[in-house]
Amino acid sequence: MSAQDSSSGVPHLPGMEVRPVERNVYEVQIGPAHPGSGHMRIIVELDGDVMVRVDPDIGFVHRTMEKLAEGRDWIKNIPLFERMAILDACNITLPYVEAVEKLLDIEPPERAKYLRTLLCEINRIASHLYGMGIFGVFLGHSTLYMWAFGDREVFVQLAEDLTGARLTHSYPVFGGVRRDMPDDFPENARKAVRYMRNRLNEYAKIFLNNPNIRKRLEGVGVISKTRAAELGIAGPNARASGIKYDVRLVEPYEAYPELDFEIPVFEEGDSLARAWMRVEEIRQSLNIIEQAVDWLEKHPREGFMHDKFWKAAPKLYKDVYEGNIPYAGKYRVKLMPLFATLKVPAGKAAARVEAGRGEMFYYVESDGKDVPYRVRVVSPSFRNVIAFKYVMPGHRLMDLPTIYGSFDYFPPEWDR
Amino acid sequence: MPARPSLKRVPRATFLGRAIAGNLGALIVGVKYFIDPNRITLLYPHEYIKLRQGYRGYIVLIFDKCISCASCARICPARAMKMVTMEVKDKKLNRAMKKKYPVINYNRCIFCGYCVDVCPTEALYHVPYHDLVYLNMQDMILNVEEFQKEPEFVTAKEGVPVTYVFDEKRGLVKVSVEESSNQGSSSQPAGGGGSS
């Protein structure tokens, strides 16, 4: 494509879109703000303060996770991928681990499945609270921001007790998990669950039922069921528009088939429904945590790593798990040295899970070497960002942060 | 029992009811926390968190246990751990020989703990603290001698150790370590392990 001049005579680079600009329409560029918070630019065309055209311009920081994965050993990709959405680390890495397990033809033992589910739900709550906190900031409701981030600390602490790290847990590994829960974990988890249930009612009072906030959310950024399906929106945003789709529902994984919980679905499809959606999801996640903790407490502490690996383990590994070595900690599952040089049989596998923001999909291809031949990631935020282009026009400029916040959009996640 | 979808509705109310009840509800909650705030802020460095054993903090090498297998350097996803060759005296053979030992570069370390977990002889362990300051980047690259010492935890000399305990009414409550051990709320002792 040859270079063209815009109406103002400024030359455009090849590949850039050139369009005539209306006389009364002016262009505002919103963002990028900060690489960590949202390195996205939204180009908005305004007629007065009504948005007539919105162009989410993604792609400022390309970290090329998929390409980096092709040069690293299989296990080293777990800490790599969790950096896509660091606040939802277990959900982000779990489908990769599941896909590699399919290639290895192994399945984790039941206890490991429950432990993974437990951490996934802790991560989901932490992720939703993060989203709600940022939503509060967008609306100038700093109380919600403080509360959500303060309450998130409760679940980050739970995750730290379970895994030893606050955010980058690297918890699921091929064939199992890296650690069992500490002795006082069930009691702490139940306290956290009871606290959060009460707290959600207060969230409703101070934020969701607050008339000032409702005025800004109700009927803003409405996506109909058909439109949501058309655009391919994923996760809680799709369910807020009435689409009964959840990976835990259509293709249950890990311990989800054995747990009793609901998938909340709203029909309104506006910003308020998306905010309520998150609250209802937190409620269901709390139920799952309770059930998982009950199960883990009742069952003996065995089966946290697939027999294929655990049978090869020397006695010292069992000593570490039982806490016989004073400095080594307790209930720690040691990684077998073969993990460092793992060769995965040639083949193709795909796996998906329901992450905090929607469906997380991995396609993994192996050619039998110690590094993957190809890893393809489809993240929910990438699927959700298209909605901005279709939902925002027609609204006023101050509805932009409302819609942006209600989508719980996390730019680093699509940047893979 | 598998998951089931359940249709929910956003709570609706009449405009008047919403305006009065909604505002009143928000105000009451605000006043409640104005009178009885729940603060979890840490006054660092006057207070510091005493982390539990099992926290993936800084890493220490137990020299005598290392068998030079290089698993730790092989599995390190950030290439922070490398093997260096050293001349050591073998006790059994009673002669000098060259062996490889791990060193760490904290500029690169991501504290994933893979090296500690993969070590077949448990020659590496975590110390449960993470808030260390180095004066320059060169100091963050440790040699074998430095890697064997537990790093100096300056905050522990200056501040009061606190810990967070779970509470069903207030979420997390900050208490001093003595209080928490009296309550028996932390079943696992916080603190590092002894080296060899």
Coordinates of C-alpha atoms in Angstrom, one line a residue:
Chain A
M1 CA 0.0 0.0 0.0
S2 CA 1.4 3.4 -0.9
A3 CA 1.6 6.2 1.6
Q4 CA -1.4 8.5 1.5
D5 CA -2.0 12.0 2.9
S6 CA -4.8 12.6 5.4
S7 CA -7.2 15.6 5.0
S8 CA -4.8 17.7 7.1
G9 CA -1.9 16.9 4.8
V10 CA -0.1 14.7 7.4
P11 CA 1.3 11.6 5.6
H12 CA 0.2 8.3 6.9
L13 CA 2.3 5.2 7.1
P14 CA 1.5 2.3 4.9
G15 CA -1.1 0.0 6.5
M16 CA -2.7 2.8 8.6
E17 CA -6.4 3.5 8.1
V18 CA -7.2 6.8 6.4
R19 CA -10.7 8.1 6.7
P20 CA -12.4 11.4 6.2
V21 CA -13.0 13.3 9.4
E22 CA -16.3 15.0 10.0
R23 CA -16.3 18.7 10.6
N24 CA -17.7 18.6 14.1
V25 CA -16.1 15.4 15.2
Y26 CA -12.8 15.4 17.0
E27 CA -10.5 12.7 18.0
V28 CA -9.4 12.0 21.6
Q29 CA -6.8 9.4 22.4
I30 CA -7.3 7.8 25.8
G31 CA -4.2 6.0 27.1
P32 CA -1.9 4.2 27.1
A33 CA -1.5 4.8 30.8
H34 CA 1.1 2.4 32.3
P35 CA 2.5 -0.8 30.9
G36 CA 1.4 -2.6 34.1
S37 CA -2.1 -1.2 34.3
G38 CA -3.2 -1.0 30.7
H39 CA -0.9 -0.4 27.8
M40 CA -3.9 0.1 25.5
R41 CA -4.9 3.2 23.6
I42 CA -8.5 3.8 22.9
I43 CA -9.0 6.2 20.0
V44 CA -12.4 7.9 20.5
E45 CA -14.1 10.2 18.0
L46 CA -16.4 12.6 19.8
D47 CA -19.3 14.6 18.5
G48 CA -19.9 17.0 21.4
D49 CA -19.4 14.5 24.3
V50 CA -21.1 11.6 22.5
M51 CA -18.8 8.9 21.2
V52 CA -19.4 8.2 17.6
R53 CA -16.5 5.9 16.9
V54 CA -14.3 3.9 19.3
D55 CA -11.2 2.1 18.2
P56 CA -9.5 0.0 20.8
D57 CA -5.9 0.1 19.6
I58 CA -4.3 -2.8 21.2
G59 CA -0.6 -3.8 21.0
F60 CA 2.0 -1.6 22.6
V61 CA 3.9 -4.2 24.5
H62 CA 4.4 -7.4 22.7
R63 CA 5.9 -9.9 25.1
T64 CA 5.5 -12.8 22.8
M65 CA 4.8 -15.5 25.3
E66 CA 3.9 -18.0 22.7
K67 CA 7.2 -17.5 20.9
L68 CA 9.3 -17.5 24.1
A69 CA 7.6 -20.8 25.0
E70 CA 9.1 -22.5 22.0
G71 CA 12.6 -22.0 23.3
R72 CA 12.1 -23.2 26.9
D73 CA 11.8 -26.5 28.6
W74 CA 8.3 -27.8 29.2
I75 CA 8.3 -27.0 32.9
K76 CA 9.9 -23.6 32.6
N77 CA 6.8 -22.4 30.6
I78 CA 4.6 -22.6 33.7
P79 CA 6.2 -19.5 35.4
L80 CA 6.3 -17.8 32.0
F81 CA 2.6 -18.2 31.2
E82 CA 1.4 -17.1 34.6
R83 CA 2.9 -13.7 34.0
M84 CA 0.2 -13.1 31.4
A85 CA -2.4 -12.4 34.2
I86 CA -0.4 -12.5 37.4
L87 CA -3.5 -12.0 39.5
D88 CA -5.1 -15.2 38.2
A89 CA -2.0 -17.3 38.1
C90 CA -3.4 -20.8 38.7
N91 CA -6.2 -20.4 36.1
I92 CA -3.8 -19.2 33.5
T93 CA -1.3 -22.0 33.8
L94 CA -3.8 -24.9 34.5
P95 CA -4.8 -25.5 30.8
Y96 CA -1.2 -25.6 29.8
V97 CA -0.5 -28.2 32.4
E98 CA -3.6 -30.1 31.4
A99 CA -2.7 -30.1 27.8
V100 CA 0.8 -31.4 28.5
E101 CA -0.7 -34.1 30.8
K102 CA -2.8 -35.2 27.9
L103 CA 0.4 -35.6 25.8
L104 CA 2.1 -37.4 28.6
D105 CA -1.0 -39.6 29.0
I106 CA -1.2 -39.1 32.7
E107 CA -4.0 -37.8 35.0
P108 CA -3.4 -36.3 38.4
P109 CA -4.7 -38.1 41.4
E110 CA -7.9 -36.9 43.0
R111 CA -6.3 -35.0 45.9
A112 CA -4.2 -33.0 43.4
K113 CA -7.4 -32.2 41.4
Y114 CA -9.1 -30.8 44.5
L115 CA -6.0 -28.7 45.5
R116 CA -5.9 -27.3 42.0
T117 CA -9.6 -26.5 42.1
L118 CA -9.2 -24.9 45.5
L119 CA -6.4 -22.5 44.3
C120 CA -8.3 -21.8 41.1
E121 CA -11.3 -20.6 43.1
I122 CA -9.1 -18.5 45.4
N123 CA -7.6 -17.0 42.4
R124 CA -11.0 -16.3 40.8
I125 CA -12.1 -14.4 43.9
A126 CA -8.9 -12.4 44.0
S127 CA -9.2 -11.7 40.3
H128 CA -12.9 -10.5 40.7
L129 CA -12.0 -8.4 43.6
Y130 CA -9.2 -6.8 41.7
G131 CA -11.6 -6.1 38.8
M132 CA -14.2 -4.6 41.2
G133 CA -11.5 -2.4 42.8
I134 CA -10.4 -1.1 39.5
F135 CA -14.0 -0.5 38.5
G136 CA -14.3 1.6 41.7
V137 CA -11.3 3.7 40.6
F138 CA -12.8 4.3 37.2
L139 CA -16.0 5.5 38.7
G140 CA -14.2 7.7 41.3
H141 CA -15.5 5.4 44.1
S142 CA -12.3 5.1 46.1
T143 CA -14.0 3.3 48.9
L144 CA -14.7 0.3 46.7
Y145 CA -11.1 0.3 45.5
M146 CA -9.8 0.3 49.1
W147 CA -12.3 -2.4 50.2
A148 CA -11.8 -4.7 47.3
F149 CA -8.0 -4.5 47.5
G150 CA -8.1 -5.0 51.3
D151 CA -10.4 -8.0 51.0
R152 CA -8.3 -9.4 48.2
E153 CA -5.5 -9.5 50.7
V154 CA -7.5 -12.2 52.6
F155 CA -7.5 -14.5 49.6
V156 CA -3.9 -13.6 48.6
Q157 CA -2.9 -14.6 52.1
L158 CA -4.8 -17.9 51.7
A159 CA -3.0 -18.6 48.5
E160 CA 0.3 -17.7 50.1
D161 CA -0.4 -20.2 52.9
L162 CA -1.2 -22.9 50.4
T163 CA 1.6 -22.3 47.9
G164 CA 4.4 -20.2 49.5
A165 CA 4.0 -17.3 47.1
R166 CA 1.5 -14.5 46.9
L167 CA 0.9 -14.2 43.2
T168 CA 3.2 -16.3 41.1
H169 CA 2.3 -19.6 42.6
S170 CA 3.5 -21.9 39.8
Y171 CA 1.3 -24.4 41.7
P172 CA 0.1 -27.0 39.2
V173 CA 2.9 -29.1 37.7
F174 CA 2.6 -32.1 35.3
G175 CA 1.0 -34.9 37.2
G176 CA 0.1 -33.1 40.4
V177 CA 0.7 -30.1 42.5
R178 CA 3.7 -28.8 44.4
R179 CA 2.4 -28.7 47.9
D180 CA -0.3 -29.9 50.1
M181 CA -2.3 -27.5 52.3
P182 CA -0.9 -26.6 55.8
D183 CA -2.6 -27.9 58.9
D184 CA -4.4 -24.7 59.8
F185 CA -5.6 -24.0 56.3
P186 CA -9.2 -25.4 56.5
E187 CA -10.0 -23.4 59.6
N188 CA -8.5 -20.2 58.0
A189 CA -10.3 -20.8 54.7
R190 CA -13.7 -21.2 56.5
K191 CA -13.1 -18.0 58.4
A192 CA -12.3 -16.2 55.2
V193 CA -15.4 -17.6 53.5
R194 CA -17.7 -16.5 56.3
Y195 CA -16.1 -13.1 56.3
M196 CA -16.5 -12.6 52.6
R197 CA -20.1 -13.7 52.5
N198 CA -21.0 -11.0 55.0
R199 CA -18.8 -8.5 53.2
L200 CA -20.5 -9.0 49.9
N201 CA -23.8 -7.7 51.4
E202 CA -21.9 -4.6 52.4
Y203 CA -20.5 -4.3 48.9
A204 CA -24.1 -4.3 47.6
K205 CA -25.1 -1.6 50.0
I206 CA -22.2 0.8 49.5
F207 CA -21.7 0.2 45.8
L208 CA -24.1 -1.8 43.7
N209 CA -27.3 -0.5 45.3
N210 CA -25.9 3.0 45.8
P211 CA -28.2 5.3 43.8
N212 CA -25.3 7.4 42.5
I213 CA -23.5 4.3 41.1
R214 CA -26.7 2.7 39.8
K215 CA -27.4 5.9 37.8
R216 CA -24.1 5.5 36.0
L217 CA -24.3 1.7 35.5
E218 CA -28.0 0.9 34.7
G219 CA -28.7 0.6 31.0
V220 CA -25.1 1.6 30.1
G221 CA -23.1 -0.5 27.7
V222 CA -26.0 -3.0 27.0
I223 CA -25.0 -6.1 25.0
S224 CA -27.8 -8.3 23.9
K225 CA -27.5 -12.0 24.0
T226 CA -27.3 -12.2 20.2
R227 CA -24.7 -9.5 20.0
A228 CA -22.6 -11.1 22.7
A229 CA -22.7 -14.4 20.8
E230 CA -21.9 -12.6 17.5
L231 CA -18.9 -10.9 19.0
G232 CA -17.7 -14.0 20.7
I233 CA -17.5 -12.4 24.1
A234 CA -16.3 -14.8 26.8
G235 CA -16.7 -15.4 30.5
P236 CA -18.7 -13.4 33.0
N237 CA -19.4 -10.7 30.4
A238 CA -21.2 -13.2 28.2
R239 CA -23.1 -14.7 31.1
A240 CA -24.2 -11.2 32.1
S241 CA -25.9 -11.0 28.7
G242 CA -27.7 -14.3 29.2
I243 CA -25.4 -16.8 27.5
K244 CA -25.3 -20.0 29.6
Y245 CA -21.7 -20.8 28.7
D246 CA -19.0 -21.7 31.2
V247 CA -16.3 -24.3 30.7
R248 CA -17.1 -25.7 34.2
L249 CA -20.6 -26.3 32.9
V250 CA -20.0 -27.6 29.4
E251 CA -16.7 -29.5 29.9
P252 CA -16.0 -29.9 33.6
Y253 CA -12.4 -30.3 34.5
E254 CA -10.4 -31.2 37.6
A255 CA -12.7 -31.6 40.6
Y256 CA -15.6 -29.5 39.3
P257 CA -17.9 -32.5 38.3
E258 CA -18.0 -33.5 42.0
L259 CA -18.8 -30.1 43.4
D260 CA -22.2 -28.6 43.9
F261 CA -22.5 -25.0 42.6
E262 CA -24.4 -22.7 40.4
I263 CA -23.3 -20.8 37.3
P264 CA -25.1 -17.4 37.7
V265 CA -26.5 -16.0 34.5
F266 CA -28.0 -12.5 34.1
E267 CA -30.1 -11.3 31.3
E268 CA -29.8 -7.5 31.4
G269 CA -26.4 -7.3 29.8
D270 CA -25.6 -3.8 31.1
S271 CA -22.8 -2.6 33.2
L272 CA -24.7 -3.2 36.4
A273 CA -25.4 -6.8 35.5
R274 CA -21.7 -7.3 34.8
A275 CA -20.9 -5.9 38.2
W276 CA -23.5 -8.1 39.9
M277 CA -22.2 -11.1 37.9
R278 CA -18.9 -10.8 39.7
V279 CA -20.5 -10.6 43.1
E280 CA -22.6 -13.7 42.4
E281 CA -19.5 -15.6 41.1
I282 CA -17.6 -14.8 44.2
R283 CA -20.5 -16.2 46.2
Q284 CA -20.4 -19.5 44.2
S285 CA -16.6 -19.6 44.5
L286 CA -16.9 -19.4 48.3
N287 CA -19.2 -22.4 48.2
I288 CA -16.7 -24.3 46.1
I289 CA -13.8 -23.4 48.5
E290 CA -15.9 -24.7 51.4
Q291 CA -16.7 -28.0 49.7
A292 CA -13.1 -28.5 48.5
V293 CA -11.7 -27.8 52.0
D294 CA -14.2 -30.2 53.5
W295 CA -13.2 -32.9 51.1
L296 CA -9.4 -32.3 51.6
E297 CA -9.8 -32.5 55.3
K298 CA -11.7 -35.7 55.3
H299 CA -9.4 -37.6 53.0
P300 CA -5.9 -38.8 53.8
R301 CA -2.9 -36.8 52.7
E302 CA -1.8 -39.0 49.9
G303 CA -1.9 -38.8 46.1
F304 CA -0.7 -35.3 45.2
M305 CA 1.5 -36.5 42.4
H306 CA 1.0 -39.1 39.7
D307 CA 2.4 -42.5 40.6
K308 CA 4.6 -42.5 37.5
F309 CA 6.7 -39.7 39.1
W310 CA 6.1 -40.5 42.8
K311 CA 7.2 -44.2 42.5
A312 CA 10.6 -43.1 41.3
A313 CA 11.1 -40.8 44.3
P314 CA 13.7 -41.6 46.9
K315 CA 13.0 -41.8 50.6
L316 CA 14.2 -38.3 51.2
Y317 CA 11.3 -36.9 49.2
K318 CA 8.8 -38.6 51.6
D319 CA 10.8 -37.2 54.5
V320 CA 10.5 -33.7 53.2
Y321 CA 6.7 -34.2 52.7
E322 CA 6.3 -35.4 56.3
G323 CA 8.4 -32.6 57.7
N324 CA 11.2 -34.8 59.0
I325 CA 13.9 -32.4 57.8
P326 CA 13.6 -29.3 60.1
Y327 CA 14.6 -26.6 57.7
A328 CA 12.8 -28.0 54.7
G329 CA 9.2 -27.3 55.6
K330 CA 6.2 -29.6 55.6
Y331 CA 3.9 -31.0 53.0
R332 CA 6.2 -30.0 50.2
V333 CA 6.1 -32.2 47.2
K334 CA 9.5 -32.3 45.6
L335 CA 9.9 -32.2 41.9
M336 CA 11.5 -35.2 40.3
P337 CA 14.8 -34.4 38.6
L338 CA 13.3 -35.8 35.4
F339 CA 11.1 -32.7 35.3
A340 CA 14.1 -30.7 34.4
T341 CA 14.8 -32.7 31.3
L342 CA 11.3 -33.8 30.5
K343 CA 10.7 -35.0 26.9
V344 CA 7.0 -35.0 25.9
P345 CA 5.8 -37.5 23.3
A346 CA 5.0 -36.1 19.9
G347 CA 1.4 -35.1 19.4
K348 CA -1.1 -32.3 19.7
A349 CA -3.4 -31.5 22.6
A350 CA -5.7 -28.7 23.6
A351 CA -7.2 -27.8 26.9
R352 CA -9.4 -25.1 28.3
V353 CA -10.5 -23.8 31.7
E354 CA -12.8 -21.1 32.9
A355 CA -10.4 -18.4 34.2
G356 CA -11.5 -15.3 36.1
R357 CA -12.3 -13.3 33.0
G358 CA -13.5 -16.2 30.8
E359 CA -12.4 -19.1 28.8
M360 CA -8.7 -19.7 28.7
F361 CA -7.6 -22.0 25.8
Y362 CA -4.3 -23.6 25.1
Y363 CA -3.2 -25.6 22.0
V364 CA 0.1 -27.4 22.6
E365 CA 2.0 -29.3 19.9
S366 CA 5.1 -31.4 20.7
D367 CA 7.6 -33.0 18.3
G368 CA 9.0 -35.2 21.0
K369 CA 11.8 -32.8 22.1
D370 CA 12.4 -31.1 25.5
V371 CA 10.8 -27.9 24.3
P372 CA 7.3 -27.4 22.8
Y373 CA 7.1 -27.1 19.1
R374 CA 4.2 -24.7 19.3
V375 CA 2.0 -23.3 22.1
R376 CA -1.0 -21.3 21.1
V377 CA -2.9 -19.3 23.7
V378 CA -6.3 -17.7 23.4
S379 CA -7.1 -15.5 26.4
P380 CA -10.5 -14.1 27.3
S381 CA -9.5 -10.5 27.4
F382 CA -8.5 -10.7 23.8
R383 CA -12.0 -11.9 23.0
N384 CA -13.6 -9.2 25.1
V385 CA -11.8 -6.2 23.8
I386 CA -13.7 -6.2 20.5
A387 CA -16.9 -5.3 22.4
F388 CA -15.6 -1.8 23.1
K389 CA -15.8 -1.0 19.4
Y390 CA -19.5 -1.9 19.2
V391 CA -20.8 -1.1 22.7
M392 CA -19.4 2.3 23.4
P393 CA -20.6 4.4 20.3
G394 CA -23.7 6.3 21.3
H395 CA -22.7 6.7 24.9
R396 CA -21.2 9.8 26.4
L397 CA -17.5 10.1 27.0
M398 CA -17.9 9.6 30.8
D399 CA -19.5 6.3 30.1
L400 CA -16.2 5.0 28.6
P401 CA -14.6 4.3 32.0
T402 CA -17.9 2.7 33.2
I403 CA -18.0 0.3 30.3
Y404 CA -14.2 -0.3 30.3
G405 CA -14.4 -1.1 34.1
S406 CA -17.5 -3.2 33.9
F407 CA -15.8 -5.5 31.4
D408 CA -13.0 -6.3 33.9
Y409 CA -10.6 -5.9 31.0
F410 CA -7.0 -6.8 31.7
P411 CA -4.7 -5.8 28.8
P412 CA -1.6 -7.8 29.8
E413 CA -3.7 -10.9 29.5
W414 CA -4.3 -10.7 25.7
D415 CA -0.7 -9.7 25.2
R416 CA 0.7 -13.1 24.6
Chain B
M1 CA -23.0 -33.1 41.3
P2 CA -22.1 -31.1 38.2
A3 CA -22.6 -27.3 37.9
R4 CA -26.0 -26.0 36.9
P5 CA -26.9 -22.6 35.5
S6 CA -29.1 -20.4 37.5
L7 CA -30.9 -17.3 36.2
K8 CA -30.4 -14.3 38.4
R9 CA -31.9 -10.8 38.3
V10 CA -30.3 -7.5 39.2
P11 CA -32.3 -6.3 42.3
R12 CA -34.8 -3.6 41.2
A13 CA -36.8 -1.2 43.4
T14 CA -39.0 1.8 42.8
F15 CA -37.2 5.0 42.3
L16 CA -38.3 6.4 45.7
G17 CA -37.5 3.2 47.6
R18 CA -34.1 3.0 45.9
A19 CA -33.2 6.6 46.5
I20 CA -34.1 6.5 50.2
A21 CA -33.2 2.9 51.1
G22 CA -30.1 2.9 48.8
N23 CA -28.7 6.1 50.2
L24 CA -29.5 5.2 53.8
G25 CA -27.9 1.7 53.4
A26 CA -24.7 3.2 52.0
L27 CA -24.6 5.8 54.7
I28 CA -25.1 3.3 57.5
V29 CA -22.3 1.1 56.2
G30 CA -20.1 4.2 55.9
V31 CA -20.8 5.3 59.4
K32 CA -20.2 1.8 60.8
Y33 CA -16.7 1.7 59.4
F34 CA -16.1 5.3 60.4
I35 CA -16.7 4.4 64.0
D36 CA -15.0 1.0 63.9
P37 CA -12.4 1.0 61.1
N38 CA -10.6 -2.2 60.0
R39 CA -7.1 -1.2 59.2
I40 CA -4.6 -3.8 58.0
T41 CA -1.9 -1.3 56.9
L42 CA 1.6 -2.4 57.8
L43 CA 3.8 0.3 59.3
Y44 CA 7.0 -0.9 57.5
P45 CA 9.8 -0.9 58.6
H46 CA 8.7 -0.2 62.2
E47 CA 6.7 -3.4 61.8
Y48 CA 7.4 -6.3 59.5
I49 CA 5.6 -9.5 58.6
K50 CA 7.0 -12.6 60.1
L51 CA 6.5 -15.0 57.3
R52 CA 5.6 -18.6 57.8
Q53 CA 7.9 -21.5 57.1
G54 CA 7.3 -22.6 53.6
Y55 CA 7.4 -19.1 52.2
R56 CA 9.4 -19.0 49.0
G57 CA 12.0 -16.4 50.1
Y58 CA 15.7 -16.0 49.5
I59 CA 17.6 -19.2 48.9
V60 CA 20.6 -20.6 50.8
L61 CA 23.0 -23.4 49.9
I62 CA 24.1 -26.2 52.2
F63 CA 27.5 -26.8 50.8
D64 CA 28.1 -30.3 52.3
K65 CA 24.9 -31.7 51.0
C66 CA 25.4 -30.6 47.4
I67 CA 26.3 -33.5 45.0
S68 CA 26.9 -31.2 42.0
C69 CA 24.1 -32.7 40.0
A70 CA 23.2 -29.4 38.4
S71 CA 19.5 -30.1 38.5
C72 CA 18.8 -26.7 40.1
A73 CA 20.7 -24.8 37.3
R74 CA 19.0 -27.0 34.7
I75 CA 15.4 -26.3 35.9
C76 CA 15.9 -22.5 36.7
P77 CA 13.4 -20.8 34.3
A78 CA 15.1 -17.4 34.7
R79 CA 18.6 -18.7 34.3
A80 CA 19.5 -17.1 37.6
M81 CA 21.3 -20.2 38.9
K82 CA 24.5 -21.3 37.3
M83 CA 27.1 -23.9 38.2
V84 CA 30.7 -22.8 38.9
T85 CA 33.7 -25.0 39.1
M86 CA 35.6 -25.1 42.4
E87 CA 38.6 -27.0 43.7
V88 CA 37.6 -28.8 46.8
K89 CA 39.2 -31.5 48.9
D90 CA 37.3 -34.8 48.8
K91 CA 37.1 -36.2 52.3
K92 CA 36.7 -39.8 51.2
L93 CA 39.4 -39.9 48.6
N94 CA 41.5 -37.4 50.5
R95 CA 42.7 -35.5 47.5
A96 CA 41.9 -32.2 45.8
M97 CA 39.4 -32.4 42.9
K98 CA 37.3 -30.1 40.8
K99 CA 33.5 -30.0 41.5
K100 CA 30.7 -27.8 40.4
Y101 CA 28.5 -25.8 42.8
P102 CA 25.5 -23.5 42.2
V103 CA 25.6 -19.8 42.5
I104 CA 22.7 -17.4 42.2
N105 CA 22.1 -14.1 40.5
Y106 CA 19.3 -12.3 42.4
N107 CA 18.9 -9.8 39.5
R108 CA 17.2 -12.6 37.6
C109 CA 15.7 -14.9 40.3
I110 CA 11.9 -15.0 40.2
F111 CA 11.5 -17.0 43.4
C112 CA 9.6 -19.8 41.8
G113 CA 11.3 -22.3 44.1
Y114 CA 11.9 -24.9 41.4
C115 CA 15.6 -25.2 42.3
V116 CA 14.8 -26.0 46.0
D117 CA 12.0 -28.4 45.0
V118 CA 14.1 -30.3 42.5
C119 CA 17.3 -30.6 44.6
P120 CA 17.6 -34.4 45.3
T121 CA 19.5 -34.0 48.5
E122 CA 17.7 -30.9 50.0
A123 CA 20.9 -28.9 49.8
L124 CA 18.9 -25.7 49.1
Y125 CA 16.4 -24.1 51.4
H126 CA 14.3 -20.9 51.5
V127 CA 14.6 -18.4 54.3
P128 CA 11.2 -16.9 55.1
Y129 CA 11.9 -13.2 54.2
H130 CA 12.0 -11.3 51.0
D131 CA 12.5 -7.6 51.9
L132 CA 16.3 -7.3 51.4
V133 CA 18.1 -4.3 50.0
Y134 CA 21.3 -4.5 48.0
L135 CA 23.4 -1.4 47.5
N136 CA 24.3 -2.2 43.9
M137 CA 23.5 -4.8 41.3
Q138 CA 26.9 -6.5 41.5
D139 CA 26.1 -7.4 45.2
M140 CA 23.1 -9.4 44.0
I141 CA 25.3 -11.9 42.2
L142 CA 26.5 -14.2 44.9
N143 CA 29.5 -16.5 44.9
V144 CA 29.5 -19.9 46.5
E145 CA 30.7 -18.5 49.9
E146 CA 28.0 -15.8 50.0
F147 CA 25.4 -18.3 48.8
Q148 CA 25.9 -20.4 51.9
K149 CA 25.2 -17.6 54.4
E150 CA 21.7 -16.7 55.3
P151 CA 21.3 -13.1 54.1
E152 CA 21.3 -10.4 56.7
F153 CA 17.7 -9.5 57.6
V154 CA 18.0 -5.9 58.7
T155 CA 14.3 -5.3 59.2
A156 CA 14.3 -7.9 61.9
K157 CA 16.7 -5.8 64.0
E158 CA 14.7 -2.6 63.6
G159 CA 11.0 -3.5 63.5
V160 CA 8.4 -5.4 65.5
P161 CA 7.4 -8.7 64.0
V162 CA 3.7 -9.0 63.2
T163 CA 1.6 -11.6 61.6
Y164 CA -1.9 -11.6 60.1
V165 CA -4.5 -13.9 61.4
F166 CA -7.8 -14.8 59.8
D167 CA -10.9 -13.5 61.5
E168 CA -14.5 -14.1 60.3
K169 CA -15.7 -10.6 61.3
R170 CA -12.7 -8.6 60.1
G171 CA -11.0 -10.6 57.5
L172 CA -7.4 -10.2 58.4
V173 CA -6.3 -8.9 61.7
K174 CA -2.7 -7.7 62.4
V175 CA -1.3 -9.1 65.7
S176 CA 2.1 -9.2 67.1
V177 CA 3.9 -12.6 66.8
E178 CA 3.8 -13.2 70.6
E179 CA 0.0 -12.7 70.7
S180 CA -0.5 -15.0 67.8
S181 CA 1.6 -17.8 69.3
N182 CA -0.4 -17.4 72.6
Q183 CA -3.7 -17.8 70.6
G184 CA -2.2 -20.8 68.9
S185 CA -3.5 -19.5 65.6
S186 CA -0.4 -20.3 63.6
S187 CA 0.3 -24.0 63.7
Q188 CA 3.5 -23.8 61.8
P189 CA 6.4 -21.9 63.3
A190 CA 7.6 -18.9 61.4
G191 CA 11.3 -18.4 61.0
G192 CA 14.1 -19.8 59.0
G193 CA 15.8 -23.1 59.4
G194 CA 19.2 -23.8 60.7
S195 CA 21.9 -24.4 58.2
S196 CA 24.2 -27.4 58.4

